[in-house]
Amino acid sequence: MAEPSAPRGLDGVVAAQTRLSHVDGQAGVLIIGGYELAEIAGHVTFEDAAHLLWMGALPSRAEHDALHAEMAGLRAVPETTLAVIRAAAGAPPIDALRMACATSSLDLEESSDLSLEADLARAKVLTARFPTIVAAHTRIAAGKEPIAPRPDLGHAANFLYMVHGSEPDPRAARALDTYWVTVIDHGMNASTFAARVIASTRSDMVSAVTGAIGALKGPLHGGAPGPVLDMLVVIGSAGNAEAWIKKELAAGRRLMGFGHRVYKVRDPRAEVLSRVAEEMSNAVLHDRKLFDLARTVEQTALRMLEEHKPGRNLKTNVEFYTALVLQSLGLQPRTFVSMFACGRVAGWCAHVIEQHGADHLIRPQSEYVGPRGLRVRT
Ligand code: ACO
């Protein structure tokens, strides 16, 4: 087959201008709304980071208080949504989230209203509801009843309360909050692109976010941290790392948590999350075993990937330490990609708002490589 005339997978193609975030893959820098990631992760709340994306600036004290109170009041999900979550009890959590997200169309404002005000209102509702959906599904899948959200708790603390049934250690809530800020937005990644394509047809935010969940789910995008944890469990101890990795690479399989389309150096989000994972291991779990194993597996994998694909610069990505952070919060690997969605939903909504503002259809072309001139009639 002839060489394609456009880069494979749109690699390097600029699909939109954005003020939301920028990924510098050579320098290993992620800018969110003007701030480098390390400047905001662990220093502003998830709601404040959402405000930064939605409104273009971090909130004032009064705006911070108003936004936290407003979003806390939007956490409960309607009965119809709960009924879908119950019906999806046996489904993977990310599929349940996608189905439950779609039910938001039933009670949100008129979907043809694409004004900034209507989009902002929807962004707050969707972002506030996502953790409630994931927590409810986690409990229902385990044969337990869902726990109603508590408006007096922060966004992350309330999620852990709804999953575990008790108020979390504040350090655990802070770890989750930092995780959600870390993954809130990331340039023109596949799920964000999917959301923008849908929004560009003047379709509504619920449709765009529902489509984005579908794009996030795959292991080449957001579905990797579950398999990362599986890998660490299978490897079991530092002494097994090299042999296991060698076998995987020889079989042509990819190591989850390594490699990135844009980053050619260590993903800055891995930097933030490895610190969070280490803090959780030391201060909350009082058990460094898994963290120390992960460090060894990371070093071994980096060395072996360099030998396997010299010059490809396959480095640690966000998903590697995500697995450890989420595991330290007592969450099951099958929920990990939904946890990612709970953070990224704020970014998707911001991109939908931006795309509706640009009001320009995204419609690339394909290169036809099939036959021509076939005939039905002889
Ligand atoms: N392990 C082993 N080999 C790898 C890995 C890996 N993790 N990543 C890439 N390679 C190899 C590929 O097999 C390919 O080899 P080839 O040229 O002989 O075919 C080469 O390196 C280049 O890979 P591409 O797929 O062209 O790179 P691309 O930029 O398209 O892929 C991706 C990026 C999908 C993230 C890839 O590195 C991967 O599959 N990683 C593992 C899954 C993962 O960690 N996903 C999470 C990504 S982060 C996120 O989206 C939030």
CSV table of C-alpha atoms and ligand atoms in Angstrom, one decimal:
chain,number,residue,atom,x,y,z
A,1,MET,CA,0.0,0.0,0.0
A,2,ALA,CA,1.3,3.5,-0.8
A,3,GLU,CA,2.6,5.8,1.9
A,4,PRO,CA,-0.3,7.8,3.4
A,5,SER,CA,-0.3,11.5,2.4
A,6,ALA,CA,-1.0,12.6,6.0
A,7,PRO,CA,0.8,11.6,9.2
A,8,ARG,CA,-0.4,8.4,10.7
A,9,GLY,CA,-2.8,9.0,13.5
A,10,LEU,CA,-2.7,12.7,12.8
A,11,ASP,CA,0.7,12.8,14.6
A,12,GLY,CA,1.9,16.4,14.7
A,13,VAL,CA,-1.2,17.8,13.1
A,14,VAL,CA,-2.7,20.9,14.8
A,15,ALA,CA,-6.4,20.4,15.0
A,16,ALA,CA,-7.4,23.6,17.0
A,17,GLN,CA,-6.1,26.6,18.8
A,18,THR,CA,-6.7,26.5,22.6
A,19,ARG,CA,-6.1,28.6,25.6
A,20,LEU,CA,-6.7,25.6,27.9
A,21,SER,CA,-3.5,23.6,28.0
A,22,HIS,CA,-0.2,22.9,26.2
A,23,VAL,CA,2.0,19.8,26.1
A,24,ASP,CA,5.7,20.3,25.4
A,25,GLY,CA,6.8,16.8,24.7
A,26,GLN,CA,10.5,17.6,24.2
A,27,ALA,CA,10.9,19.6,27.4
A,28,GLY,CA,8.4,17.5,29.5
A,29,VAL,CA,6.3,20.5,30.4
A,30,LEU,CA,2.5,20.7,30.8
A,31,ILE,CA,0.9,24.1,31.0
A,32,ILE,CA,-2.6,24.4,32.3
A,33,GLY,CA,-4.3,27.8,31.8
A,34,GLY,CA,-0.9,29.5,32.0
A,35,TYR,CA,0.5,27.6,35.0
A,36,GLU,CA,3.0,24.8,34.8
A,37,LEU,CA,1.5,21.6,36.3
A,38,ALA,CA,3.7,21.6,39.4
A,39,GLU,CA,2.5,25.1,40.2
A,40,ILE,CA,-1.1,24.1,40.6
A,41,ALA,CA,-1.1,20.3,41.4
A,42,GLY,CA,-1.3,20.0,45.2
A,43,HIS,CA,-1.7,23.8,45.5
A,44,VAL,CA,-5.2,24.5,44.3
A,45,THR,CA,-8.3,22.4,44.6
A,46,PHE,CA,-9.8,20.5,41.7
A,47,GLU,CA,-12.8,22.9,41.6
A,48,ASP,CA,-10.4,25.9,41.4
A,49,ALA,CA,-8.5,24.2,38.5
A,50,ALA,CA,-11.9,23.6,36.8
A,51,HIS,CA,-12.6,27.3,37.3
A,52,LEU,CA,-9.3,28.1,35.7
A,53,LEU,CA,-10.2,26.2,32.6
A,54,TRP,CA,-13.8,27.3,32.4
A,55,MET,CA,-13.3,31.0,33.3
A,56,GLY,CA,-9.8,31.6,32.2
A,57,ALA,CA,-8.4,32.5,35.7
A,58,LEU,CA,-8.1,31.0,39.1
A,59,PRO,CA,-11.1,32.1,41.3
A,60,SER,CA,-11.0,34.9,43.9
A,61,ARG,CA,-11.7,33.9,47.5
A,62,ALA,CA,-15.4,34.7,47.0
A,63,GLU,CA,-15.6,32.8,43.7
A,64,HIS,CA,-13.8,29.9,45.3
A,65,ASP,CA,-16.4,29.7,48.1
A,66,ALA,CA,-19.3,30.1,45.7
A,67,LEU,CA,-18.1,27.5,43.2
A,68,HIS,CA,-17.4,24.9,46.0
A,69,ALA,CA,-20.8,25.4,47.5
A,70,GLU,CA,-22.6,25.3,44.1
A,71,MET,CA,-20.9,22.2,42.9
A,72,ALA,CA,-21.4,20.4,46.3
A,73,GLY,CA,-25.1,21.1,45.8
A,74,LEU,CA,-25.1,19.5,42.4
A,75,ARG,CA,-23.6,16.1,43.3
A,76,ALA,CA,-26.8,14.0,43.7
A,77,VAL,CA,-27.9,12.1,40.6
A,78,PRO,CA,-31.5,11.7,39.5
A,79,GLU,CA,-33.4,8.4,40.0
A,80,THR,CA,-33.2,7.6,36.2
A,81,THR,CA,-29.4,7.8,36.4
A,82,LEU,CA,-29.4,5.6,39.5
A,83,ALA,CA,-31.6,3.1,37.7
A,84,VAL,CA,-29.1,2.9,34.8
A,85,ILE,CA,-26.2,2.4,37.2
A,86,ARG,CA,-28.1,-0.5,38.8
A,87,ALA,CA,-28.9,-2.0,35.4
A,88,ALA,CA,-25.1,-1.7,34.6
A,89,ALA,CA,-24.1,-3.4,37.9
A,90,GLY,CA,-22.2,-6.1,36.1
A,91,ALA,CA,-20.7,-3.9,33.4
A,92,PRO,CA,-17.2,-2.4,33.5
A,93,PRO,CA,-17.3,0.9,35.5
A,94,ILE,CA,-16.3,3.0,32.6
A,95,ASP,CA,-19.2,1.6,30.5
A,96,ALA,CA,-21.6,2.3,33.4
A,97,LEU,CA,-20.2,5.9,33.6
A,98,ARG,CA,-20.8,6.4,29.9
A,99,MET,CA,-24.4,5.1,30.1
A,100,ALA,CA,-25.1,7.1,33.2
A,101,CYS,CA,-23.5,10.3,31.8
A,102,ALA,CA,-25.9,10.0,28.8
A,103,THR,CA,-28.9,10.1,31.1
A,104,SER,CA,-28.0,13.7,32.1
A,105,SER,CA,-29.7,14.8,28.9
A,106,LEU,CA,-33.0,14.0,30.7
A,107,ASP,CA,-32.8,16.8,33.2
A,108,LEU,CA,-30.3,19.3,31.9
A,109,GLU,CA,-31.3,22.5,30.2
A,110,GLU,CA,-32.5,22.5,26.6
A,111,SER,CA,-29.7,20.8,24.7
A,112,SER,CA,-29.9,23.2,21.7
A,113,ASP,CA,-28.9,26.1,23.9
A,114,LEU,CA,-25.1,26.3,23.2
A,115,SER,CA,-24.7,29.7,25.0
A,116,LEU,CA,-21.7,30.1,27.3
A,117,GLU,CA,-24.1,30.3,30.3
A,118,ALA,CA,-25.9,27.1,29.5
A,119,ASP,CA,-22.6,25.3,28.8
A,120,LEU,CA,-21.1,26.5,32.1
A,121,ALA,CA,-24.1,25.3,34.0
A,122,ARG,CA,-23.9,21.8,32.3
A,123,ALA,CA,-20.1,21.7,33.0
A,124,LYS,CA,-20.7,22.1,36.7
A,125,VAL,CA,-23.4,19.5,36.8
A,126,LEU,CA,-21.5,16.9,34.9
A,127,THR,CA,-18.3,17.5,36.8
A,128,ALA,CA,-20.1,17.4,40.1
A,129,ARG,CA,-22.0,14.2,39.3
A,130,PHE,CA,-19.2,12.0,37.8
A,131,PRO,CA,-17.8,10.9,41.2
A,132,THR,CA,-21.3,10.2,42.5
A,133,ILE,CA,-21.9,7.9,39.5
A,134,VAL,CA,-18.6,6.1,39.9
A,135,ALA,CA,-19.0,5.7,43.7
A,136,ALA,CA,-22.6,4.4,43.3
A,137,HIS,CA,-21.5,1.9,40.7
A,138,THR,CA,-18.6,0.7,42.8
A,139,ARG,CA,-20.9,0.0,45.7
A,140,ILE,CA,-23.8,-1.5,43.7
A,141,ALA,CA,-21.3,-3.8,41.8
A,142,ALA,CA,-20.1,-5.0,45.3
A,143,GLY,CA,-23.7,-5.8,46.3
A,144,LYS,CA,-24.0,-2.7,48.6
A,145,GLU,CA,-26.3,0.3,48.6
A,146,PRO,CA,-25.0,3.6,47.3
A,147,ILE,CA,-24.3,6.4,49.8
A,148,ALA,CA,-25.7,9.8,49.2
A,149,PRO,CA,-23.2,12.6,48.7
A,150,ARG,CA,-22.4,14.9,51.6
A,151,PRO,CA,-22.3,18.6,50.7
A,152,ASP,CA,-20.1,19.5,53.7
A,153,LEU,CA,-17.1,17.5,52.3
A,154,GLY,CA,-14.8,18.6,49.5
A,155,HIS,CA,-15.1,17.0,46.1
A,156,ALA,CA,-12.4,14.3,46.6
A,157,ALA,CA,-13.2,13.7,50.3
A,158,ASN,CA,-16.9,13.2,49.4
A,159,PHE,CA,-16.0,10.7,46.7
A,160,LEU,CA,-14.0,8.6,49.1
A,161,TYR,CA,-16.8,8.9,51.7
A,162,MET,CA,-19.3,7.7,49.1
A,163,VAL,CA,-17.1,4.7,48.3
A,164,HIS,CA,-15.9,3.6,51.7
A,165,GLY,CA,-18.7,4.8,53.9
A,166,SER,CA,-16.5,6.8,56.3
A,167,GLU,CA,-14.7,10.1,56.2
A,168,PRO,CA,-11.3,9.7,54.6
A,169,ASP,CA,-7.9,10.6,56.0
A,170,PRO,CA,-7.4,14.2,54.9
A,171,ARG,CA,-4.1,13.1,53.3
A,172,ALA,CA,-6.0,10.6,51.1
A,173,ALA,CA,-8.5,13.2,50.1
A,174,ARG,CA,-5.6,15.6,49.2
A,175,ALA,CA,-3.9,12.8,47.2
A,176,LEU,CA,-7.1,12.2,45.1
A,177,ASP,CA,-7.6,16.0,44.7
A,178,THR,CA,-4.0,16.3,43.4
A,179,TYR,CA,-4.6,13.4,41.0
A,180,TRP,CA,-7.7,15.0,39.6
A,181,VAL,CA,-5.9,18.3,39.1
A,182,THR,CA,-3.0,16.5,37.4
A,183,VAL,CA,-5.2,14.9,34.8
A,184,ILE,CA,-7.7,17.7,34.3
A,185,ASP,CA,-6.5,18.6,30.8
A,186,HIS,CA,-3.9,17.6,28.4
A,187,GLY,CA,-3.8,19.3,25.0
A,188,MET,CA,-5.4,17.6,22.0
A,189,ASN,CA,-5.5,14.0,23.4
A,190,ALA,CA,-7.8,11.5,21.8
A,191,SER,CA,-10.8,11.9,24.1
A,192,THR,CA,-10.6,15.7,24.0
A,193,PHE,CA,-10.4,15.6,20.2
A,194,ALA,CA,-13.4,13.3,20.2
A,195,ALA,CA,-15.3,15.7,22.4
A,196,ARG,CA,-14.3,18.7,20.1
A,197,VAL,CA,-15.3,16.9,16.9
A,198,ILE,CA,-18.8,16.2,18.4
A,199,ALA,CA,-19.1,19.8,19.7
A,200,SER,CA,-18.0,21.2,16.4
A,201,THR,CA,-21.2,19.9,14.7
A,202,ARG,CA,-23.1,22.2,17.2
A,203,SER,CA,-24.0,19.1,19.1
A,204,ASP,CA,-24.5,19.5,22.9
A,205,MET,CA,-22.1,19.0,25.8
A,206,VAL,CA,-23.7,15.8,27.1
A,207,SER,CA,-23.2,14.2,23.7
A,208,ALA,CA,-19.6,15.4,23.5
A,209,VAL,CA,-18.7,14.2,27.0
A,210,THR,CA,-20.4,10.8,26.5
A,211,GLY,CA,-18.4,10.3,23.3
A,212,ALA,CA,-15.2,11.4,25.0
A,213,ILE,CA,-15.7,8.7,27.7
A,214,GLY,CA,-15.8,6.1,24.9
A,215,ALA,CA,-12.5,7.4,23.5
A,216,LEU,CA,-10.8,7.5,27.0
A,217,LYS,CA,-11.6,3.9,27.7
A,218,GLY,CA,-9.1,2.2,25.4
A,219,PRO,CA,-5.7,1.0,26.8
A,220,LEU,CA,-3.8,3.2,24.4
A,221,HIS,CA,-5.3,6.2,26.2
A,222,GLY,CA,-6.9,6.1,29.7
A,223,GLY,CA,-7.3,2.3,30.2
A,224,ALA,CA,-3.7,1.6,31.1
A,225,PRO,CA,-3.4,2.0,34.9
A,226,GLY,CA,-5.5,-1.1,35.7
A,227,PRO,CA,-3.1,-3.3,33.6
A,228,VAL,CA,-0.1,-1.4,35.2
A,229,LEU,CA,-1.2,-2.7,38.6
A,230,ASP,CA,-1.8,-6.2,37.2
A,231,MET,CA,1.8,-6.1,35.9
A,232,LEU,CA,3.2,-5.1,39.3
A,233,VAL,CA,1.2,-7.9,41.0
A,234,VAL,CA,2.4,-10.5,38.5
A,235,ILE,CA,6.0,-9.4,38.7
A,236,GLY,CA,5.6,-9.6,42.5
A,237,SER,CA,9.2,-8.9,43.5
A,238,ALA,CA,12.1,-6.9,42.2
A,239,GLY,CA,14.1,-10.0,41.2
A,240,ASN,CA,11.4,-11.0,38.7
A,241,ALA,CA,11.2,-7.7,36.9
A,242,GLU,CA,13.8,-8.2,34.2
A,243,ALA,CA,12.8,-11.7,33.1
A,244,TRP,CA,9.1,-10.7,33.0
A,245,ILE,CA,9.7,-7.6,30.9
A,246,LYS,CA,12.0,-9.5,28.6
A,247,LYS,CA,9.3,-12.1,28.0
A,248,GLU,CA,6.6,-9.4,27.3
A,249,LEU,CA,8.8,-7.5,24.9
A,250,ALA,CA,9.9,-10.7,23.1
A,251,ALA,CA,6.2,-11.6,22.7
A,252,GLY,CA,5.6,-8.2,21.0
A,253,ARG,CA,3.5,-6.9,23.8
A,254,ARG,CA,3.6,-3.3,25.1
A,255,LEU,CA,4.5,-2.4,28.7
A,256,MET,CA,1.6,-0.4,30.1
A,257,GLY,CA,2.5,3.0,31.6
A,258,PHE,CA,5.4,3.6,29.2
A,259,GLY,CA,5.5,5.5,25.9
A,260,HIS,CA,3.6,8.6,24.8
A,261,ARG,CA,2.6,10.1,21.4
A,262,VAL,CA,3.9,13.6,22.5
A,263,TYR,CA,6.3,13.2,25.4
A,264,LYS,CA,9.8,12.1,24.6
A,265,VAL,CA,11.0,12.6,28.2
A,266,ARG,CA,9.3,11.6,31.5
A,267,ASP,CA,5.7,12.8,31.6
A,268,PRO,CA,5.6,15.6,34.1
A,269,ARG,CA,2.4,14.1,35.5
A,270,ALA,CA,4.3,11.0,36.4
A,271,GLU,CA,6.7,13.3,38.4
A,272,VAL,CA,3.8,14.7,40.4
A,273,LEU,CA,2.1,11.4,40.9
A,274,SER,CA,5.2,9.4,41.9
A,275,ARG,CA,5.6,11.9,44.8
A,276,VAL,CA,1.9,11.5,45.8
A,277,ALA,CA,2.2,7.7,45.6
A,278,GLU,CA,5.3,7.8,47.8
A,279,GLU,CA,3.7,10.1,50.4
A,280,MET,CA,0.6,7.8,50.5
A,281,SER,CA,2.9,4.8,51.0
A,282,ASN,CA,4.9,6.4,53.8
A,283,ALA,CA,2.3,8.4,55.7
A,284,VAL,CA,-1.0,6.6,55.2
A,285,LEU,CA,-0.3,3.0,54.2
A,286,HIS,CA,2.9,2.7,56.2
A,287,ASP,CA,4.0,0.2,53.6
A,288,ARG,CA,6.5,1.0,50.9
A,289,LYS,CA,6.6,-2.5,49.3
A,290,LEU,CA,4.5,-1.8,46.2
A,291,PHE,CA,6.1,1.6,45.7
A,292,ASP,CA,9.6,0.3,45.9
A,293,LEU,CA,8.7,-2.5,43.6
A,294,ALA,CA,7.2,0.1,41.1
A,295,ARG,CA,10.5,2.1,41.3
A,296,THR,CA,12.5,-1.0,40.4
A,297,VAL,CA,10.2,-2.0,37.6
A,298,GLU,CA,10.2,1.5,36.2
A,299,GLN,CA,14.0,1.7,36.1
A,300,THR,CA,14.3,-1.8,34.6
A,301,ALA,CA,11.6,-1.1,32.0
A,302,LEU,CA,13.2,2.2,30.9
A,303,ARG,CA,16.5,0.4,30.4
A,304,MET,CA,15.0,-2.5,28.5
A,305,LEU,CA,12.7,-0.3,26.4
A,306,GLU,CA,15.8,1.7,25.3
A,307,GLU,CA,17.5,-1.5,24.2
A,308,HIS,CA,14.3,-2.7,22.6
A,309,LYS,CA,13.5,0.5,20.6
A,310,PRO,CA,16.7,2.5,20.6
A,311,GLY,CA,16.1,6.2,20.1
A,312,ARG,CA,12.3,5.9,20.5
A,313,ASN,CA,12.5,7.6,23.9
A,314,LEU,CA,9.8,5.4,25.5
A,315,LYS,CA,9.5,7.0,29.0
A,316,THR,CA,7.2,6.7,32.0
A,317,ASN,CA,3.8,8.1,31.4
A,318,VAL,CA,1.0,9.4,33.7
A,319,GLU,CA,-0.6,6.0,34.0
A,320,PHE,CA,2.3,4.2,35.8
A,321,TYR,CA,2.0,6.1,39.1
A,322,THR,CA,-1.7,6.7,38.7
A,323,ALA,CA,-2.1,3.0,39.4
A,324,LEU,CA,-0.3,3.3,42.7
A,325,VAL,CA,-2.1,6.5,43.8
A,326,LEU,CA,-5.5,5.0,43.1
A,327,GLN,CA,-4.6,1.6,44.6
A,328,SER,CA,-3.4,3.5,47.8
A,329,LEU,CA,-6.9,4.9,48.1
A,330,GLY,CA,-8.5,1.5,48.3
A,331,LEU,CA,-9.9,1.5,44.8
A,332,GLN,CA,-10.1,-1.5,42.5
A,333,PRO,CA,-8.2,-1.5,39.2
A,334,ARG,CA,-11.4,-1.9,37.2
A,335,THR,CA,-12.5,1.6,38.3
A,336,PHE,CA,-9.2,3.3,37.4
A,337,VAL,CA,-10.2,4.6,34.0
A,338,SER,CA,-13.5,6.0,35.5
A,339,MET,CA,-11.4,7.8,38.1
A,340,PHE,CA,-9.4,9.4,35.2
A,341,ALA,CA,-12.7,10.5,33.6
A,342,CYS,CA,-13.8,12.2,36.9
A,343,GLY,CA,-10.8,14.5,36.5
A,344,ARG,CA,-10.8,14.9,32.8
A,345,VAL,CA,-14.5,15.7,32.5
A,346,ALA,CA,-13.7,19.3,33.6
A,347,GLY,CA,-11.2,19.6,30.7
A,348,TRP,CA,-13.6,18.0,28.2
A,349,CYS,CA,-16.3,20.5,29.2
A,350,ALA,CA,-13.8,23.4,28.8
A,351,HIS,CA,-12.9,22.2,25.3
A,352,VAL,CA,-16.6,21.9,24.4
A,353,ILE,CA,-17.1,25.5,25.6
A,354,GLU,CA,-14.1,26.6,23.5
A,355,GLN,CA,-15.2,24.7,20.5
A,356,HIS,CA,-18.8,26.1,20.7
A,357,GLY,CA,-17.2,29.5,20.8
A,358,ALA,CA,-15.1,28.8,17.7
A,359,ASP,CA,-18.1,27.4,15.9
A,360,HIS,CA,-16.2,25.7,13.1
A,361,LEU,CA,-16.9,22.2,11.9
A,362,ILE,CA,-14.0,19.8,12.3
A,363,ARG,CA,-14.1,17.6,9.2
A,364,PRO,CA,-10.9,16.2,7.8
A,365,GLN,CA,-10.6,14.1,4.7
A,366,SER,CA,-9.7,10.5,4.2
A,367,GLU,CA,-7.5,9.1,1.5
A,368,TYR,CA,-9.3,6.5,-0.6
A,369,VAL,CA,-7.1,3.4,-1.2
A,370,GLY,CA,-9.9,1.0,-2.2
A,371,PRO,CA,-10.7,-0.3,-5.7
A,372,ARG,CA,-12.5,1.8,-8.4
A,373,GLY,CA,-14.7,1.0,-11.3
A,374,LEU,CA,-16.2,-2.2,-9.9
A,375,ARG,CA,-19.5,-3.2,-11.6
A,376,VAL,CA,-22.6,-4.9,-10.3
A,377,ARG,CA,-24.0,-5.6,-13.8
A,378,THR,CA,-21.8,-7.6,-16.2
B,1,ACO,N1,6.0,-1.0,25.3
B,1,ACO,C1,6.7,-1.6,24.3
B,1,ACO,N2,6.8,-1.0,23.1
B,1,ACO,C2,6.2,0.2,22.9
B,1,ACO,C3,5.6,0.8,23.9
B,1,ACO,C4,5.5,0.2,25.1
B,1,ACO,N3,4.8,0.8,26.2
B,1,ACO,N4,5.1,2.0,23.4
B,1,ACO,C5,5.5,2.1,22.1
B,1,ACO,N5,6.2,1.0,21.8
B,1,ACO,C6,6.7,0.6,20.5
B,1,ACO,C7,5.7,0.3,19.5
B,1,ACO,O1,5.4,-1.1,19.5
B,1,ACO,C8,6.2,0.8,18.2
B,1,ACO,O2,7.1,-0.2,17.7
B,1,ACO,P1,7.2,-0.4,16.1
B,1,ACO,O3,7.7,1.0,15.6
B,1,ACO,O4,8.2,-1.5,15.9
B,1,ACO,O5,5.8,-0.7,15.6
B,1,ACO,C9,7.1,2.0,18.6
B,1,ACO,O6,7.4,1.8,20.0
B,1,ACO,C10,6.3,3.3,18.5
B,1,ACO,O7,5.0,3.1,19.0
B,1,ACO,P2,3.8,3.9,18.5
B,1,ACO,O8,2.5,3.1,18.8
B,1,ACO,O9,3.9,4.3,17.1
B,1,ACO,O10,3.8,5.1,19.3
B,1,ACO,P3,2.5,6.0,19.6
B,1,ACO,O11,3.0,7.4,19.8
B,1,ACO,O12,1.5,5.8,18.6
B,1,ACO,O13,2.0,5.4,20.9
B,1,ACO,C11,1.2,4.9,23.1
B,1,ACO,C12,1.8,6.0,22.1
B,1,ACO,C13,-0.1,4.4,22.5
B,1,ACO,C14,0.9,5.6,24.4
B,1,ACO,C15,2.2,3.7,23.2
B,1,ACO,O14,3.4,4.2,23.8
B,1,ACO,C16,1.6,2.6,24.1
B,1,ACO,O15,0.9,1.8,23.6
B,1,ACO,N6,1.9,2.6,25.5
B,1,ACO,C17,1.4,1.6,26.3
B,1,ACO,C18,0.0,1.9,26.8
B,1,ACO,C19,-0.1,3.1,27.7
B,1,ACO,O16,0.8,3.3,28.6
B,1,ACO,N7,-1.1,4.0,27.5
B,1,ACO,C20,-1.3,5.2,28.3
B,1,ACO,C21,-0.8,6.4,27.5
B,1,ACO,S1,-0.9,7.9,28.4
B,1,ACO,C22,-2.5,8.5,28.2
B,1,ACO,O17,-3.0,8.5,27.2
B,1,ACO,C23,-3.2,9.1,29.3
